mmCIF file of C-alpha atoms in Angstrom:
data_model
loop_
_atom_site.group_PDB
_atom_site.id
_atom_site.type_symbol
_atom_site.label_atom_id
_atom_site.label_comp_id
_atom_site.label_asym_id
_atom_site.label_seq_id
_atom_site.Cartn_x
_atom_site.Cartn_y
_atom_site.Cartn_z
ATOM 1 C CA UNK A 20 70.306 75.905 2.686
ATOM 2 C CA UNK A 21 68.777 72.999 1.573
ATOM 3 C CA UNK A 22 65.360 71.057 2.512
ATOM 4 C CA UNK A 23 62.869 69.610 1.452
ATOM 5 C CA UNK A 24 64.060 66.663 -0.477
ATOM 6 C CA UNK A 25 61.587 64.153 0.290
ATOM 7 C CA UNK A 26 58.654 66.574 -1.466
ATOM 8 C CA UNK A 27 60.543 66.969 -4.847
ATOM 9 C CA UNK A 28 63.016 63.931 -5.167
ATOM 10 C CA UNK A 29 61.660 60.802 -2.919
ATOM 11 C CA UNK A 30 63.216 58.030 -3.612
ATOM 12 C CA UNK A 31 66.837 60.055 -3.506
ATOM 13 C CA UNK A 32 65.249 61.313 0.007
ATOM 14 C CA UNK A 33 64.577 57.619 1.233
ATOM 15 C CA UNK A 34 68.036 56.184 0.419
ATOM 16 C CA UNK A 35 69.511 59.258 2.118
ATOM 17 C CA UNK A 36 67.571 58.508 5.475
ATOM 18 C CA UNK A 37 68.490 55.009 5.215
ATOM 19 C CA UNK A 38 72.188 55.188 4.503
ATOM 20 C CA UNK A 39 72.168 57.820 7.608
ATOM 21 C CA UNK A 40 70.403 55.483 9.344
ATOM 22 C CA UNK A 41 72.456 52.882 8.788
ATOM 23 C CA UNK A 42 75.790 55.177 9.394
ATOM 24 C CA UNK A 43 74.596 56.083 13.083
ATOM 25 C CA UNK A 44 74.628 52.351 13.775
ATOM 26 C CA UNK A 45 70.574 51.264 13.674
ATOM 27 C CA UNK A 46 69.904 47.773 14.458
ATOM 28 C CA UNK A 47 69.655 44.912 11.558
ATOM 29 C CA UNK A 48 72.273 47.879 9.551
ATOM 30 C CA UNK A 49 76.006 47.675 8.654
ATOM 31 C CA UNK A 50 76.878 50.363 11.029
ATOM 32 C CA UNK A 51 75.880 48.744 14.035
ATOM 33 C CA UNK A 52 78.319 46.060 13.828
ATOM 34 C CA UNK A 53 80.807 47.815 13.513
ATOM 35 C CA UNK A 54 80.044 50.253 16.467
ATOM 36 C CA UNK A 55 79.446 47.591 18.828
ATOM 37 C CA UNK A 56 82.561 45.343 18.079
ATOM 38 C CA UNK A 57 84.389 48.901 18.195
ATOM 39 C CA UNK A 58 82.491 49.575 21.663
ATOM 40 C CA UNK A 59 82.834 46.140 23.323
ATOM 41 C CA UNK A 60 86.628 45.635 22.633
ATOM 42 C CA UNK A 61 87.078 49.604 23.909
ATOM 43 C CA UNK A 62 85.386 48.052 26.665
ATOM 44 C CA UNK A 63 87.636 45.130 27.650
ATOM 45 C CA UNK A 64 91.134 47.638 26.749
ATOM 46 C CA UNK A 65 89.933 50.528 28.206
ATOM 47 C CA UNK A 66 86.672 50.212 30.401
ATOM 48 C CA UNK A 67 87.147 54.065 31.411
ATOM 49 C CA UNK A 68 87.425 55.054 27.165
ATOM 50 C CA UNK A 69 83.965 53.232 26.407
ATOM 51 C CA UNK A 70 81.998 56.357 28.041
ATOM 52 C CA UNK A 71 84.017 58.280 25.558
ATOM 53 C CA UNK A 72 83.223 56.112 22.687
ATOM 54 C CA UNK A 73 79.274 56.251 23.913
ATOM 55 C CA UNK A 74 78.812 59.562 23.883
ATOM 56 C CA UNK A 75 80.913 60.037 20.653
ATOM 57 C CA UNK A 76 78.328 57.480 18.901
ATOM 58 C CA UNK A 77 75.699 59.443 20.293
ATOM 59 C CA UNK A 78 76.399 62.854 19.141
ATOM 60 C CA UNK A 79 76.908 61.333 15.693
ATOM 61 C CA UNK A 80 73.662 59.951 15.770
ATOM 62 C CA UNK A 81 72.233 62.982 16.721
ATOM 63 C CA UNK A 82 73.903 65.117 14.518
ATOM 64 C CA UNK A 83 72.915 62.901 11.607
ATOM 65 C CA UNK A 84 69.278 62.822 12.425
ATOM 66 C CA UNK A 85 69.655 66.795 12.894
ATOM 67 C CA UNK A 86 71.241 66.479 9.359
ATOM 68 C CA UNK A 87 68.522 64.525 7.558
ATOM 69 C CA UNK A 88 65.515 66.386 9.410
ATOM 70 C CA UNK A 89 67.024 69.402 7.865
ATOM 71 C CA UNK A 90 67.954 67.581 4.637
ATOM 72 C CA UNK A 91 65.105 65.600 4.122
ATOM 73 C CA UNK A 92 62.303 67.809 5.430
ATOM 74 C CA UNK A 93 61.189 71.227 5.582
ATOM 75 C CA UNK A 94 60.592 73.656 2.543
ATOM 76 C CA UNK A 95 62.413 72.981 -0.563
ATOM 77 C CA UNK A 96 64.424 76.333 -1.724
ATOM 78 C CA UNK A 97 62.929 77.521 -5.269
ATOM 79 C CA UNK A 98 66.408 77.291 -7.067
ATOM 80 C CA UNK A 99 66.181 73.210 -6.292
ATOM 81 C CA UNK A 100 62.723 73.006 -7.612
ATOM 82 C CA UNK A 101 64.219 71.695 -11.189
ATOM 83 C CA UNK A 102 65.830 68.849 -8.867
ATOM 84 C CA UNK A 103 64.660 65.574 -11.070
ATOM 85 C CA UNK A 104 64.840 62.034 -8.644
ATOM 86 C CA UNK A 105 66.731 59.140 -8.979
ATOM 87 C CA UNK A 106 66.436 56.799 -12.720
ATOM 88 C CA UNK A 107 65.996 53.543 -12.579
ATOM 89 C CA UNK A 108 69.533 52.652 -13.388
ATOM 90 C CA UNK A 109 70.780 55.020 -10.302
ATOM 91 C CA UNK A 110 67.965 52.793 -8.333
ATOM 92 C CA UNK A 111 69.787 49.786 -9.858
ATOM 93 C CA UNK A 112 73.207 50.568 -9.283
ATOM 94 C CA UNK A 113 72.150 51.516 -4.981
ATOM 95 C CA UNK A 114 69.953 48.383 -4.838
ATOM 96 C CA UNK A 115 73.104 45.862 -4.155
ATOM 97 C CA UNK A 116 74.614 48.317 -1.687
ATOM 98 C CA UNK A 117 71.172 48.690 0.476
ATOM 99 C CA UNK A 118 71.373 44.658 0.277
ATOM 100 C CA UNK A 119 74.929 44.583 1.745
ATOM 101 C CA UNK A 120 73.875 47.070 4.134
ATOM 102 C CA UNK A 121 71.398 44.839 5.418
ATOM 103 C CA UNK A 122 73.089 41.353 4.957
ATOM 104 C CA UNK A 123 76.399 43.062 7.241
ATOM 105 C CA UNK A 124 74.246 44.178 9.696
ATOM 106 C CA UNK A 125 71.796 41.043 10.304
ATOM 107 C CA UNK A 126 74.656 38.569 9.169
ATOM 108 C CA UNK A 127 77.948 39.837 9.589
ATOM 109 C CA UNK A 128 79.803 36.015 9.898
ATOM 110 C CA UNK A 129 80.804 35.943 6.725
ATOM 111 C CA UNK A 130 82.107 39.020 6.563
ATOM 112 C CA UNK A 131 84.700 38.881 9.744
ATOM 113 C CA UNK A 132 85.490 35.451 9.072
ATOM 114 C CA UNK A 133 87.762 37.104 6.548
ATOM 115 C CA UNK A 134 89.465 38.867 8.651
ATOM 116 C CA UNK A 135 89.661 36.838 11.362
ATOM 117 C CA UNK A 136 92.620 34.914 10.658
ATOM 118 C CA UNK A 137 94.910 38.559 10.877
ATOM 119 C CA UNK A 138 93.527 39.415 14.324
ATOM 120 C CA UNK A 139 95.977 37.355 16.264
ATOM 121 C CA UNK A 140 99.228 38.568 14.168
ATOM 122 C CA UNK A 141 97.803 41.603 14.657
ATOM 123 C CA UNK A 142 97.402 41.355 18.981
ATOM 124 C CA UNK A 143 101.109 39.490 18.760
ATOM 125 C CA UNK A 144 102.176 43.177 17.810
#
């Protein structure tokens, strides 16, 4: 198994927790928007579905904060001790997608304004 991460290779370990983070659907992150529209237009179809879609966004929060305590935390096993952390260019080439994490999830306008104009043909189906 592995653990321990955030000991040996920290910056890797960071960007892990907040890409999981950011997956379960955290506040101010890209994956909240997209669970809540997903949540409040299950809600207006299918009021009785939304409990479904609840609980299945809470299990997969759980189960990724079970994954990165594990992950993240905990003893590192000595066959990963040669682990080396991210370079700078790896850093580099992460840094625009932890922006656009952060711009979708505190200002996601822009981003369904592009699709917006295929919703109706879409509900005309």
């Amino acid at each position: 198994l592995l653990g321990g991460l955030a000991h040996r290779i920290p910056v890797y370990a960071t960007l892990l927790a907040f890409f999981a983070l950011a997956s379960l659907g955290l506040p101010g992150l890209a994956g909240f928007v997209g669970e809540f529209l997903i949540l409040i237009g299950v809600f207006a179809a299918a009021p009785a579905f939304a409990v479904g879609v609840a609980v299945g966004i809470v299990l997969g929060a759980a189960y990724l904060l079970w994954m990165v305590q594990r992950v993240i935390f905990g003893t590192l096993p000595e066959k990963y001790a040669g682990l080396s952390d991210l370079s700078a260019l790896e850093v580099l080439a992460l840094a625009p997608l932890v922006v656009l994490t952060i711009w979708v999830g505190v200002a996601p306008r822009p981003f369904l304004q592009v699709i917006e104009s295929a919703i109706p043909t879409l509900l005309s189906r």
